[in-house]
Coordinates of C-alpha atoms and ligand atoms in Angstrom, one line a residue:
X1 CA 79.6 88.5 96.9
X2 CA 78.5 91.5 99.7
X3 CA 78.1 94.5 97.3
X4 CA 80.2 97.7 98.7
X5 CA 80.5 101.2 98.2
X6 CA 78.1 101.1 94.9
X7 CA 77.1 105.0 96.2
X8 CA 80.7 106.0 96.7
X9 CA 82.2 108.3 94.4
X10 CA 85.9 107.5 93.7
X11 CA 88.5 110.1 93.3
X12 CA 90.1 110.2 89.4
X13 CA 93.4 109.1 91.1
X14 CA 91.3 105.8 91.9
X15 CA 89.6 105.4 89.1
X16 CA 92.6 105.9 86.7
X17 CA 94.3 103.3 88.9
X18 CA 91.5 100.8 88.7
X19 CA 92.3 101.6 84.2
X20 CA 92.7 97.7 83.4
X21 CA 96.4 97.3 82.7
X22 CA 97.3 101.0 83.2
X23 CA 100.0 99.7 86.1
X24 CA 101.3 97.2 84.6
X25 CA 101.9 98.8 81.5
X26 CA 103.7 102.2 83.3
X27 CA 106.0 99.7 85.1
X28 CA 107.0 97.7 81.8
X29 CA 107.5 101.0 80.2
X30 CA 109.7 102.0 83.6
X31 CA 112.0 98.7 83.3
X32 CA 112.3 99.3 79.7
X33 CA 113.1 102.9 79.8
X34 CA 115.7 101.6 82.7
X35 CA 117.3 98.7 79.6
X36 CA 117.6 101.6 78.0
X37 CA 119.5 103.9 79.9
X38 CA 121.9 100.5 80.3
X39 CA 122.2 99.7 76.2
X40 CA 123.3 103.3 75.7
X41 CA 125.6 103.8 78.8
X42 CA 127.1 100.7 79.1
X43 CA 130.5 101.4 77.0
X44 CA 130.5 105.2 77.3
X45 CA 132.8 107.2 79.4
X46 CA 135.2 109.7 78.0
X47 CA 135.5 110.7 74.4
X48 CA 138.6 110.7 72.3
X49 CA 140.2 113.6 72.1
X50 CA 137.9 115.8 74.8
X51 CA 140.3 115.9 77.9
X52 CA 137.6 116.8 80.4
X53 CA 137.3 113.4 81.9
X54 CA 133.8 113.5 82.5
X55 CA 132.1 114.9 79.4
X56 CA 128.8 112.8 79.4
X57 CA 127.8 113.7 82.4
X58 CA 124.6 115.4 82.1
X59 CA 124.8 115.0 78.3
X60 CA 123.9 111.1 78.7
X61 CA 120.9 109.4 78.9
X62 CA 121.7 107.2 81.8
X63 CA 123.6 109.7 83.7
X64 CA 120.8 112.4 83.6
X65 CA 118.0 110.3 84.1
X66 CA 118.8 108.4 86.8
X67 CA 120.8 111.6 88.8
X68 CA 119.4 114.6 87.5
X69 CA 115.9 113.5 87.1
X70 CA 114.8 110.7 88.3
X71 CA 116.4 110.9 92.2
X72 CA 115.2 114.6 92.2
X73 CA 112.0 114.2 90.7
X74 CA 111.1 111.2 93.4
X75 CA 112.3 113.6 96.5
X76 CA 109.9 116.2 95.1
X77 CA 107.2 113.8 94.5
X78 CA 106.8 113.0 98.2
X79 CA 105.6 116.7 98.0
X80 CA 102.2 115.5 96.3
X81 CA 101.9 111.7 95.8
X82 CA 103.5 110.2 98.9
X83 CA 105.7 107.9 98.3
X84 CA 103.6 106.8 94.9
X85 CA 106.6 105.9 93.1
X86 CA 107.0 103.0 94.6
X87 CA 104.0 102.3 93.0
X88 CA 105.6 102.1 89.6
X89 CA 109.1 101.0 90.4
X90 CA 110.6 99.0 87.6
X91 CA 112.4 97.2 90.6
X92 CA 110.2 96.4 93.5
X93 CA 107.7 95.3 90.0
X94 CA 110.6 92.9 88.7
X95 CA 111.3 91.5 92.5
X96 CA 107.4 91.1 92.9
X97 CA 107.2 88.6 89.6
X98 CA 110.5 86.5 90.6
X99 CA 108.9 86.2 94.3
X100 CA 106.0 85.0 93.3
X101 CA 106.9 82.4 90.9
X102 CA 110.1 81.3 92.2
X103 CA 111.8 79.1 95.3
X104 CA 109.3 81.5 97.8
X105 CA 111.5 81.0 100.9
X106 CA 111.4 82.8 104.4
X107 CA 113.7 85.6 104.7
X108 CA 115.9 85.4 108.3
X109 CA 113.9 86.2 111.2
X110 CA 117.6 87.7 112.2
X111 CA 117.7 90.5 109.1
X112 CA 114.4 91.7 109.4
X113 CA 116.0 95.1 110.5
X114 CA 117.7 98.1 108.8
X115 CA 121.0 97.0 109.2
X116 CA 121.1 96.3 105.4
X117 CA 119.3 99.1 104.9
X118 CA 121.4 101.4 106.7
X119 CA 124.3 99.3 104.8
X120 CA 123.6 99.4 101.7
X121 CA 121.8 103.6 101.9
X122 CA 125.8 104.4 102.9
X123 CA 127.5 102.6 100.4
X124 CA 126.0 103.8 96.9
X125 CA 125.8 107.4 98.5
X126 CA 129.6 107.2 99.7
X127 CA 130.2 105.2 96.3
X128 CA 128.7 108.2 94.1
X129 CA 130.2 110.2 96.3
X130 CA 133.7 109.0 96.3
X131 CA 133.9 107.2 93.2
X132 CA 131.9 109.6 91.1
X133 CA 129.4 107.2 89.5
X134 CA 127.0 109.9 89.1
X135 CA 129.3 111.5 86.3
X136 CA 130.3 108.5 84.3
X137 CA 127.4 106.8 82.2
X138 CA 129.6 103.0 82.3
X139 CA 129.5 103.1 85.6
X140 CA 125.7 104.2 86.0
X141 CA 124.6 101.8 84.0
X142 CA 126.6 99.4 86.2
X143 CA 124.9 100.5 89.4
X144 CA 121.8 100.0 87.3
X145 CA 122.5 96.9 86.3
X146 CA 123.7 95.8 90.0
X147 CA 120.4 96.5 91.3
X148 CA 118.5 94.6 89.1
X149 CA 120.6 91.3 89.6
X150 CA 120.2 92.3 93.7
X151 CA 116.2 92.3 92.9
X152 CA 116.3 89.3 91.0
X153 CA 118.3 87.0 93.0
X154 CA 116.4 87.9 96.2
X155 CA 113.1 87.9 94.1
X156 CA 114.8 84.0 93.0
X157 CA 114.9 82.9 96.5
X158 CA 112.6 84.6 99.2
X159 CA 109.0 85.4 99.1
X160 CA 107.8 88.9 99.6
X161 CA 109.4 91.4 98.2
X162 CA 112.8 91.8 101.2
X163 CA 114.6 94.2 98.8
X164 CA 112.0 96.7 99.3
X165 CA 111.2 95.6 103.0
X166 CA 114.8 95.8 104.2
X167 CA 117.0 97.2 102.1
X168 CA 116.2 99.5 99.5
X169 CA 117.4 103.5 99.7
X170 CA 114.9 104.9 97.6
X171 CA 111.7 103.0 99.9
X172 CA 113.8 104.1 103.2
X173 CA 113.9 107.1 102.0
X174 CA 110.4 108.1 100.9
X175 CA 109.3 105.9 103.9
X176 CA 110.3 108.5 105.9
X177 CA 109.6 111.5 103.6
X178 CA 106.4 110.0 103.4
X179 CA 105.6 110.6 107.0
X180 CA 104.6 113.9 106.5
X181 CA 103.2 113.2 102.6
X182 CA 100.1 113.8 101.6
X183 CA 98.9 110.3 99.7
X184 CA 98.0 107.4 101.8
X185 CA 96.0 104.1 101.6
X186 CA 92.5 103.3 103.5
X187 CA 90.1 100.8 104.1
X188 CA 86.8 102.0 102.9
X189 CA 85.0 100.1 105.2
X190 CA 86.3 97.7 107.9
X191 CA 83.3 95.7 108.0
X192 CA 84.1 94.4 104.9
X193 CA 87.1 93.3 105.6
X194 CA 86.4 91.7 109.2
X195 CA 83.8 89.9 107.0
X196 CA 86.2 88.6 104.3
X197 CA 87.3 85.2 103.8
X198 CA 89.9 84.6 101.9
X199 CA 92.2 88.0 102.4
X200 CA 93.0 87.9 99.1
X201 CA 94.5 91.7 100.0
X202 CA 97.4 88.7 102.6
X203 CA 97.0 86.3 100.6
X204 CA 97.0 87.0 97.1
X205 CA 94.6 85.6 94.3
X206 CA 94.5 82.9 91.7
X207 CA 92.0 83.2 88.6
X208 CA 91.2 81.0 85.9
X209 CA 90.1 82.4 82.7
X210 CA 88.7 80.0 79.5
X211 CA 89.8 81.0 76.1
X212 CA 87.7 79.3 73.6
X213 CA 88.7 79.5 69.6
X214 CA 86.1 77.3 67.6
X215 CA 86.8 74.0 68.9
X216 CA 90.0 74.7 70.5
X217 CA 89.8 75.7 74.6
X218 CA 92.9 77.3 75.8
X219 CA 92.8 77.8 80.0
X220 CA 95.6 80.0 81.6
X221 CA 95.9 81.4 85.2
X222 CA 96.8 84.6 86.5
X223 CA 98.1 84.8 89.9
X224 CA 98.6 88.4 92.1
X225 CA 100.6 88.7 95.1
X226 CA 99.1 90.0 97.9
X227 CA 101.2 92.1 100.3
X228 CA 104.9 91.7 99.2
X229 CA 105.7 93.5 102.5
X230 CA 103.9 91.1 104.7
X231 CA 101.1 94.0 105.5
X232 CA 97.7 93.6 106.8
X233 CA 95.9 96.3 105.0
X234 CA 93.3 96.5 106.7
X235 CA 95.6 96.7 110.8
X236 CA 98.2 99.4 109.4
X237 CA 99.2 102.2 112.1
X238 CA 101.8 103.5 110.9
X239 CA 100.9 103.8 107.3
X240 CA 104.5 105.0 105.8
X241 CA 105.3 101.0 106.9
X242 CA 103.1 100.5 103.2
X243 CA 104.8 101.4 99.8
X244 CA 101.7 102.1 98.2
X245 CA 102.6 99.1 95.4
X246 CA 99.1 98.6 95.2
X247 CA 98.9 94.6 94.9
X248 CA 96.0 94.8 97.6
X249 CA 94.5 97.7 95.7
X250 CA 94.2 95.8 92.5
X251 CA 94.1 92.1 94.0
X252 CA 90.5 93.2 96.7
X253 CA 87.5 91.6 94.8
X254 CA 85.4 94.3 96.9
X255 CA 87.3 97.0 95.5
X256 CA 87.6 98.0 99.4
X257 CA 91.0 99.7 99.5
X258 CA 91.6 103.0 97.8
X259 CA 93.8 105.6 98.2
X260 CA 93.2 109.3 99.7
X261 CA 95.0 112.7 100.5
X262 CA 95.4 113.4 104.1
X263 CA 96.8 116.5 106.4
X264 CA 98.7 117.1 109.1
X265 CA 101.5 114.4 109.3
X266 CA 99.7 111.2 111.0
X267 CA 102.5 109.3 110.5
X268 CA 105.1 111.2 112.7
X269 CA 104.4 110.9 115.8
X270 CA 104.5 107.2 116.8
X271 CA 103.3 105.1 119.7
X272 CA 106.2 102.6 119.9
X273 CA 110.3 103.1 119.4
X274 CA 111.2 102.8 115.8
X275 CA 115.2 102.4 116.6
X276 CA 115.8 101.0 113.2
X277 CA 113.8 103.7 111.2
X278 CA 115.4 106.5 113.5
X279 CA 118.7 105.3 112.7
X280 CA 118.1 105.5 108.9
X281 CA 116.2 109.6 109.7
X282 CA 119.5 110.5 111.4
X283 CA 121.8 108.8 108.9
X284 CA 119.7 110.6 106.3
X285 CA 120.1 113.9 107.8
X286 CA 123.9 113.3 108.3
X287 CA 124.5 112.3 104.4
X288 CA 121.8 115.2 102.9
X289 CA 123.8 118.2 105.5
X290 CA 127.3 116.9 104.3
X291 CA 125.7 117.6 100.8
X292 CA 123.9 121.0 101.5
X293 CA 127.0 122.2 103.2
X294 CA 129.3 121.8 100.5
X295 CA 128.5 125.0 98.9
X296 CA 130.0 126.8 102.2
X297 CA 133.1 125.8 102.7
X298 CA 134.4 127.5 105.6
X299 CA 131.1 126.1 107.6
X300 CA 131.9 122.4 106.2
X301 CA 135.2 122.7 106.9
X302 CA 134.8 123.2 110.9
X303 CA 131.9 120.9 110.9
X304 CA 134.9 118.1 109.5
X305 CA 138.0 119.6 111.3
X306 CA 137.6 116.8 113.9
X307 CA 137.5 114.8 111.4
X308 CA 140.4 115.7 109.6
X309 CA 142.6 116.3 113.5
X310 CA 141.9 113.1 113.6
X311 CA 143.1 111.2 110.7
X312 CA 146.5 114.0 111.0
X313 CA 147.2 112.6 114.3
X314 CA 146.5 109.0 113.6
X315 CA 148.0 108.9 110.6
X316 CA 148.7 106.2 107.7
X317 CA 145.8 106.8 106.2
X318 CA 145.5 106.0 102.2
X319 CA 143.1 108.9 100.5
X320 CA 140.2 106.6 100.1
X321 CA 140.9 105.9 103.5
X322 CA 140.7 109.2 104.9
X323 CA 137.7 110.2 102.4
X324 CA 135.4 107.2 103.7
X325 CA 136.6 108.0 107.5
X326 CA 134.9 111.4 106.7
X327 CA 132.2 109.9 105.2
X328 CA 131.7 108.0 108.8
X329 CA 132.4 110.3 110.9
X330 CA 130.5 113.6 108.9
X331 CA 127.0 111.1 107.8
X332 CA 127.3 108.9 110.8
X333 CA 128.8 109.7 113.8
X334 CA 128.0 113.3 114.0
X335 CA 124.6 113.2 113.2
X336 CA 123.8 110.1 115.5
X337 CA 125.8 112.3 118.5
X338 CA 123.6 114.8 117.6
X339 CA 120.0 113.5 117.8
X340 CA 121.7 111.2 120.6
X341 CA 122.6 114.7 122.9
X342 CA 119.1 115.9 122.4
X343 CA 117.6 112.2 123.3
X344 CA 119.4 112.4 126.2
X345 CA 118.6 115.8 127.8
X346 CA 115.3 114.9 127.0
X347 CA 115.4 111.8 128.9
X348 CA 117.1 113.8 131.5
X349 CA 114.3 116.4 131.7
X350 CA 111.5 113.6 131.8
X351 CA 113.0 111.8 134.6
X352 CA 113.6 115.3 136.8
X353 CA 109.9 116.2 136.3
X354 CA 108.6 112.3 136.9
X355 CA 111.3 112.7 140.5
X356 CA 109.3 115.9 141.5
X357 CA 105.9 114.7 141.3
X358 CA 104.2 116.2 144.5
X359 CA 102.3 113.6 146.3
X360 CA 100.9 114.3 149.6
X361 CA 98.1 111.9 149.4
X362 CA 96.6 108.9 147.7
X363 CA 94.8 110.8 145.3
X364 CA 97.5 112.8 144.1
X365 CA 99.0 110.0 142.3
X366 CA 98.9 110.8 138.7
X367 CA 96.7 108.3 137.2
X368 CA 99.5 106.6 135.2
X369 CA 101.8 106.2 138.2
X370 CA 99.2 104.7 139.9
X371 CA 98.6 101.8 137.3
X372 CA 102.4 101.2 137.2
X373 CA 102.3 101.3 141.1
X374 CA 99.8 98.5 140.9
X375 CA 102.0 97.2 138.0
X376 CA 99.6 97.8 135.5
X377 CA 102.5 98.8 132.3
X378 CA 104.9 101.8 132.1
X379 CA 103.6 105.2 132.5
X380 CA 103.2 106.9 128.5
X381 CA 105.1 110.0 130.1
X382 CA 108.5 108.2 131.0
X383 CA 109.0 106.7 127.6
X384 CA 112.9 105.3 127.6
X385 CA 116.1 106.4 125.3
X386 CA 114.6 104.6 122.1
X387 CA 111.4 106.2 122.3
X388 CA 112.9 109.8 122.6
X389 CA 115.7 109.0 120.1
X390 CA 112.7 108.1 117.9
X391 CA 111.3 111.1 118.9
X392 CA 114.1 113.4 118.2
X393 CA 114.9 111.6 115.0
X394 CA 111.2 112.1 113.7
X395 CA 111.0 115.6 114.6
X396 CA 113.6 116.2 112.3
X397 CA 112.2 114.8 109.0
X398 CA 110.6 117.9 107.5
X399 CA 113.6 120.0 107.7
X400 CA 115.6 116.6 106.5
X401 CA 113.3 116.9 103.5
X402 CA 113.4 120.3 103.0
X403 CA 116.6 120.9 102.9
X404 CA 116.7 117.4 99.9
X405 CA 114.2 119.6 98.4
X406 CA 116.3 122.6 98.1
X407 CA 118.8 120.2 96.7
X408 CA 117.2 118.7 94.5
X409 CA 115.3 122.4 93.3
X410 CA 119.0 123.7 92.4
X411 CA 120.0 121.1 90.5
X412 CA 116.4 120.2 88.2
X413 CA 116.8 124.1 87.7
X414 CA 120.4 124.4 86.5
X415 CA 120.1 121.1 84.5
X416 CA 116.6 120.4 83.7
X417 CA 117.2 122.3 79.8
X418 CA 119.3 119.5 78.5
X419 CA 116.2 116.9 78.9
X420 CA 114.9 117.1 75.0
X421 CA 118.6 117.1 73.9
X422 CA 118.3 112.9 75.0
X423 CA 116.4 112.1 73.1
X424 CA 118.1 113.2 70.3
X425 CA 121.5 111.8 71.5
X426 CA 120.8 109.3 73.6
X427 CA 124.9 108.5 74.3
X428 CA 125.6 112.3 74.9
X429 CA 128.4 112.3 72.7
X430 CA 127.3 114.5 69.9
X431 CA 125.6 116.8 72.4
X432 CA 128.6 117.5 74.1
X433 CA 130.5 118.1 71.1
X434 CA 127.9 120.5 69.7
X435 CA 128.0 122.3 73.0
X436 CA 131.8 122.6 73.8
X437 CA 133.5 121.8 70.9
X438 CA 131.6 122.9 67.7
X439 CA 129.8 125.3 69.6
X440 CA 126.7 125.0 67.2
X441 CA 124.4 125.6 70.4
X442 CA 124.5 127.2 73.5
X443 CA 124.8 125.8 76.8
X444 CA 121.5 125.2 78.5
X445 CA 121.0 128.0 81.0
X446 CA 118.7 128.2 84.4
X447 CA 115.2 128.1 84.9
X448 CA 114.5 130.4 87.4
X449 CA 116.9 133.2 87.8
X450 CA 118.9 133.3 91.0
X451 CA 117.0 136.4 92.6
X452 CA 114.0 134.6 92.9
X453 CA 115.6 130.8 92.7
X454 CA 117.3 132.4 96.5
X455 CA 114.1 133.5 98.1
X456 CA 112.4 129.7 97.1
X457 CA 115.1 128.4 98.1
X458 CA 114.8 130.7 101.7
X459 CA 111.5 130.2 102.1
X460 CA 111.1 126.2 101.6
X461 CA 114.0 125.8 104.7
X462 CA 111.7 128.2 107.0
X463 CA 109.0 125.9 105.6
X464 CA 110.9 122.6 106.6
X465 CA 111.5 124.4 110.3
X466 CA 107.6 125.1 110.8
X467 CA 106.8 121.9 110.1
X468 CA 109.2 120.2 112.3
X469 CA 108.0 122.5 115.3
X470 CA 104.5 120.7 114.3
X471 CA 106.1 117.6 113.9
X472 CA 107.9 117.7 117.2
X473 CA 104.1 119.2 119.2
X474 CA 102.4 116.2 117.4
X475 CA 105.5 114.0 118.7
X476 CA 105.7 115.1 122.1
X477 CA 102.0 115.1 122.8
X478 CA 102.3 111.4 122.1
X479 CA 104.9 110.4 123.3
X480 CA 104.6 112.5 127.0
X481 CA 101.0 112.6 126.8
X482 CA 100.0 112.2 130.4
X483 CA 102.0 115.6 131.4
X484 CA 101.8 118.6 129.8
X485 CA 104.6 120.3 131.8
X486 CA 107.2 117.6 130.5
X487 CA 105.7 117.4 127.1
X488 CA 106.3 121.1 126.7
X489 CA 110.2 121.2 128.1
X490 CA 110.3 117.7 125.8
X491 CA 108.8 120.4 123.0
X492 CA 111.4 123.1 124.0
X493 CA 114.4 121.0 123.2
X494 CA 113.3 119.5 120.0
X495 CA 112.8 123.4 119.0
X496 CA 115.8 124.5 120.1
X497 CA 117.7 120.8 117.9
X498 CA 115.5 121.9 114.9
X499 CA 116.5 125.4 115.1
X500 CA 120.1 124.8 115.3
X501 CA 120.0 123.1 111.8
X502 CA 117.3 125.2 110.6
X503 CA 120.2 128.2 111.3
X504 CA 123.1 126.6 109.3
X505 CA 120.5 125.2 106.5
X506 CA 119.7 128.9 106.4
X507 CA 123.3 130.3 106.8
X508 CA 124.4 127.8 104.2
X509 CA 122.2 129.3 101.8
X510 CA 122.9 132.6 102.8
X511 CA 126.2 132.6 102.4
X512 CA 126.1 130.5 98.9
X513 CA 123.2 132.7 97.1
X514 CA 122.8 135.6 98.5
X515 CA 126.5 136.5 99.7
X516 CA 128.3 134.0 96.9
X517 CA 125.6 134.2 94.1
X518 CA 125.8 130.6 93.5
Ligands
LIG1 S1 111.1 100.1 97.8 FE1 112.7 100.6 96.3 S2 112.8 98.9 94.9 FE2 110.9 98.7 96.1 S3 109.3 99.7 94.9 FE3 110.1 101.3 96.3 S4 111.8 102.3 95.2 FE4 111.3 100.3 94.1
LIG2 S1 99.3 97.5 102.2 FE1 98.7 97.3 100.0 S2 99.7 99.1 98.9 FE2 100.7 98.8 101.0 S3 102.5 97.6 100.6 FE3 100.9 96.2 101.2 S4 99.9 95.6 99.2 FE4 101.1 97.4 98.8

């Protein structure tokens, strides 16, 4: 076997990674901590004679876990591990072990998309949204328990893991977070992996191992996947495509693949449309504003007046009805007009500039004209509507994230003090009692006080907009890199699209914590 890397220092992340059984053992302890939440949500709603109808809602193990903690913790995560918990997910684990060892069919060439994604991102947002799972622990531990039967019946049929591929909220969402995260995986030396036969990193491995007790000889296999995605670790561009689960990590006999911090956003700016991954960025945005906006009414409400015109002059409209038409049109529609508008002025600009080219002679013939002229491919500076809706879209993300962040900051900070109280009470009921009823304790209060909690909050949305305007130079100079003089007008309106949200992020906030006072 070629020795590698014997000189190399590896980082502690590395090394704690390569701890025998240390993965493993954190995602049983993730799936069991998830049977958990289940066992003590399951039958547990209301309580008798309490007449608030949600009373367990941040009282209850399930409940707080999975809304308070756990889907706030992971957007903030992104901050320093990437998207890392993927990487311990008690799901994409499960689905990895039922792929492997079950009927390992192909998934349909004709899903391979985010349609399902998109799908499936809406419906448990507009469900929590509309049905209020979030504040009832039965119905939690139902969505729970959903997802694990989803995992385990694709897991059943298809090889690789598709849940995680194609479908999965969480991964589309710190896939795209992830773009400008800090964690990502590398090859430590590509020699060794143009040299190596068997790709165990594609492939996966089988070992044998001998057990001998006296006279009696007990053999037993162990088989690793290798990359439930599909991946080729060692040929990955656009590295948010891998969920850092680490199969090819631990699976390399050369111990050639570790993982590294990085700067400055490589994963933004990208060299071919991503339509399906711009859809999800935009339907993101559209679903996270709705939410931020909330807390200013008056700014929400004319954001959805066309909305609600609408469904006045249609009519007939049941309330579910009207609440998921809002749900469309506010998440969906508006958003994808949105980033659509700016696409399209953009491609508007791009095509003016490429009309005006000056050419008096030969020569003058920009050198990318001149290889399409001789039909040589399409010039980098007139990239189509997909590649500047992908543009637009990915310009976007860091504010998207910052302005999750903000959300998920206020609520970890007006919740997070009822965490030990859990433990104690894993069903909530007592807790709640004590609280409301017997008033034995007091009410958990803040963190961080609202005259600094405001300026945070302030200075993590101018944050977001900075790094968008990087986002959207890094974007532009790639995707309109033969022409400065259209990559700076493509520049100046993915400013002007981030600024616009980066105004009512920023007047939302104003209004709600400095004006309001939360
Ligand atoms: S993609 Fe989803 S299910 Fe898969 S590992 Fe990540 S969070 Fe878990
Ligand atoms: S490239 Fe490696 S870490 Fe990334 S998804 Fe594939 S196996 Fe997992």
């Amino acid at each position: 076997m070629m020795k590698i890397g014997a000189n190399k220092k590896e980082t502690l992340l590395n090394r704690l990674m390569r701890v025998p059984f240390l993965l493993s053992g954190i995602r049983m302890l993730s799936l069991a901590i998830l049977l958990v939440m289940v066992y003590y949500s399951y039958n547990y709603r209301g309580i008798n004679g309490v007449s608030v109808s949600d009373p367990l809602m941040y009282t209850n193990i399930a409940t707080f876990l999975f809304w308070v903690l756990w889907l706030m913790v992971v957007v903030l995560s992104v901050l320093l591990f990437g998207r890392m918990w993927c990487t311990i997910c008690p799901l994409g684990w499960l689905h990895g072990v039922f792929s492997m060892n079950c009927l390992k069919k192909d998934y349909p060439a004709g899903l391979k998309n985010n349609f399902l994604l998109i799908v499936f991102t809406f419906l448990v947002l507009f469900g929590a949204m509309s049905l209020n799972v979030h504040r009832f622990p039965d119905m939690t531990a139902k969505l729970i328990l959903i997802f694990l039967i989803i995992v385990i019946i694709l897991g059943s049929i298809f090889k690789k893991r598709v849940f995680c591929r194609y479908m999965c909220p969480i991964g589309g969402m710190l896939g795209l977070y992830s773009r400008t995260g800090p964690v990502e995986l590398y090859v430590k030396d590509n020699n060794i992996c143009g040299k190596c036969a068997n790709t165990q990193c594609i492939n996966g491995d089988t070992k044998w191992y001998k057990l001998t007790m006296k006279k009696a000889v007990l053999m037993y296999k162990t088989e690793k996947d290798g990359c439930p995605l599909g991946l080729v670790p060692n040929d990955l561009e656009d590295k948010s495509a891998c969920d850092l689960c680490m199969n090819c990590f631990e699976v390399c006999p050369y111990k050639n693949l570790n993982v590294r911090y990085r700067k400055g956003m490589p994963d933004i700016a990208v060299n071919r449309p991503q339509v399906g991954n711009a859809l999800f960025a935009v339907i993101l945005m559209g679903l996270v504003s709705i939410n931020f906006f909330k807390v200013f009414p008056k700014l929400r409400g004319g954001i959805m007046a066309p909305a609600d015109y609408l469904i006045a002059v249609i009519g007939g409209f049941t309330a579910p009805a009207a609440e998921l038409f809002k749900a469309i049109y506010g998440s969906v529609l508006l958003p994808l007009l949105f980033v659509g508008a700016i696409s399209y002025v953009t491609l508007l600009i791009t095509r003016a500039n490429i009309m005006t080219v000056d050419i008096s002679k030969e020569s003058d013939i920009p050198k990318e004209l001149a290889k399409v002229k001789k039909g040589a491919g399409a010039a980098p500076d007139k990239p189509g509507f997909a590649a500047l809706f992908t543009a637009a879209a990915f310009s976007l993300i860091p504010l998207i994230f910052s302005a999750h962040i903000v959300l998920a900051l206020v609520k970890l900070n007006t919740k997070l003090k009822y965490f030990p109280y859990i433990f104690m009470d894993p069903t909530g009921v007592k807790t709640y009692l004590s609280f409301n009823v017997f008033k034995n304790f007091e009410q958990p209060g803040v963190i961080i006080a609202l005259a600094q909690l405001k300026w945070i909050i302030t200075a993590v949305i101018a944050a977001g907009f900075a790094f968008s305007l990087i986002a959207a130079k890094k974007i532009t100079d790639t995707t309109m890199q033969s022409s400065a003089k259209i990559g700076k007008k493509g520049f100046a309106v993915f400013a002007a699209a981030a600024l616009i949200m980066a105004v009512l992020y920023l007047l939302t906030v104003y209004n709600w914590l400095f004006v309001m006072g939360m």
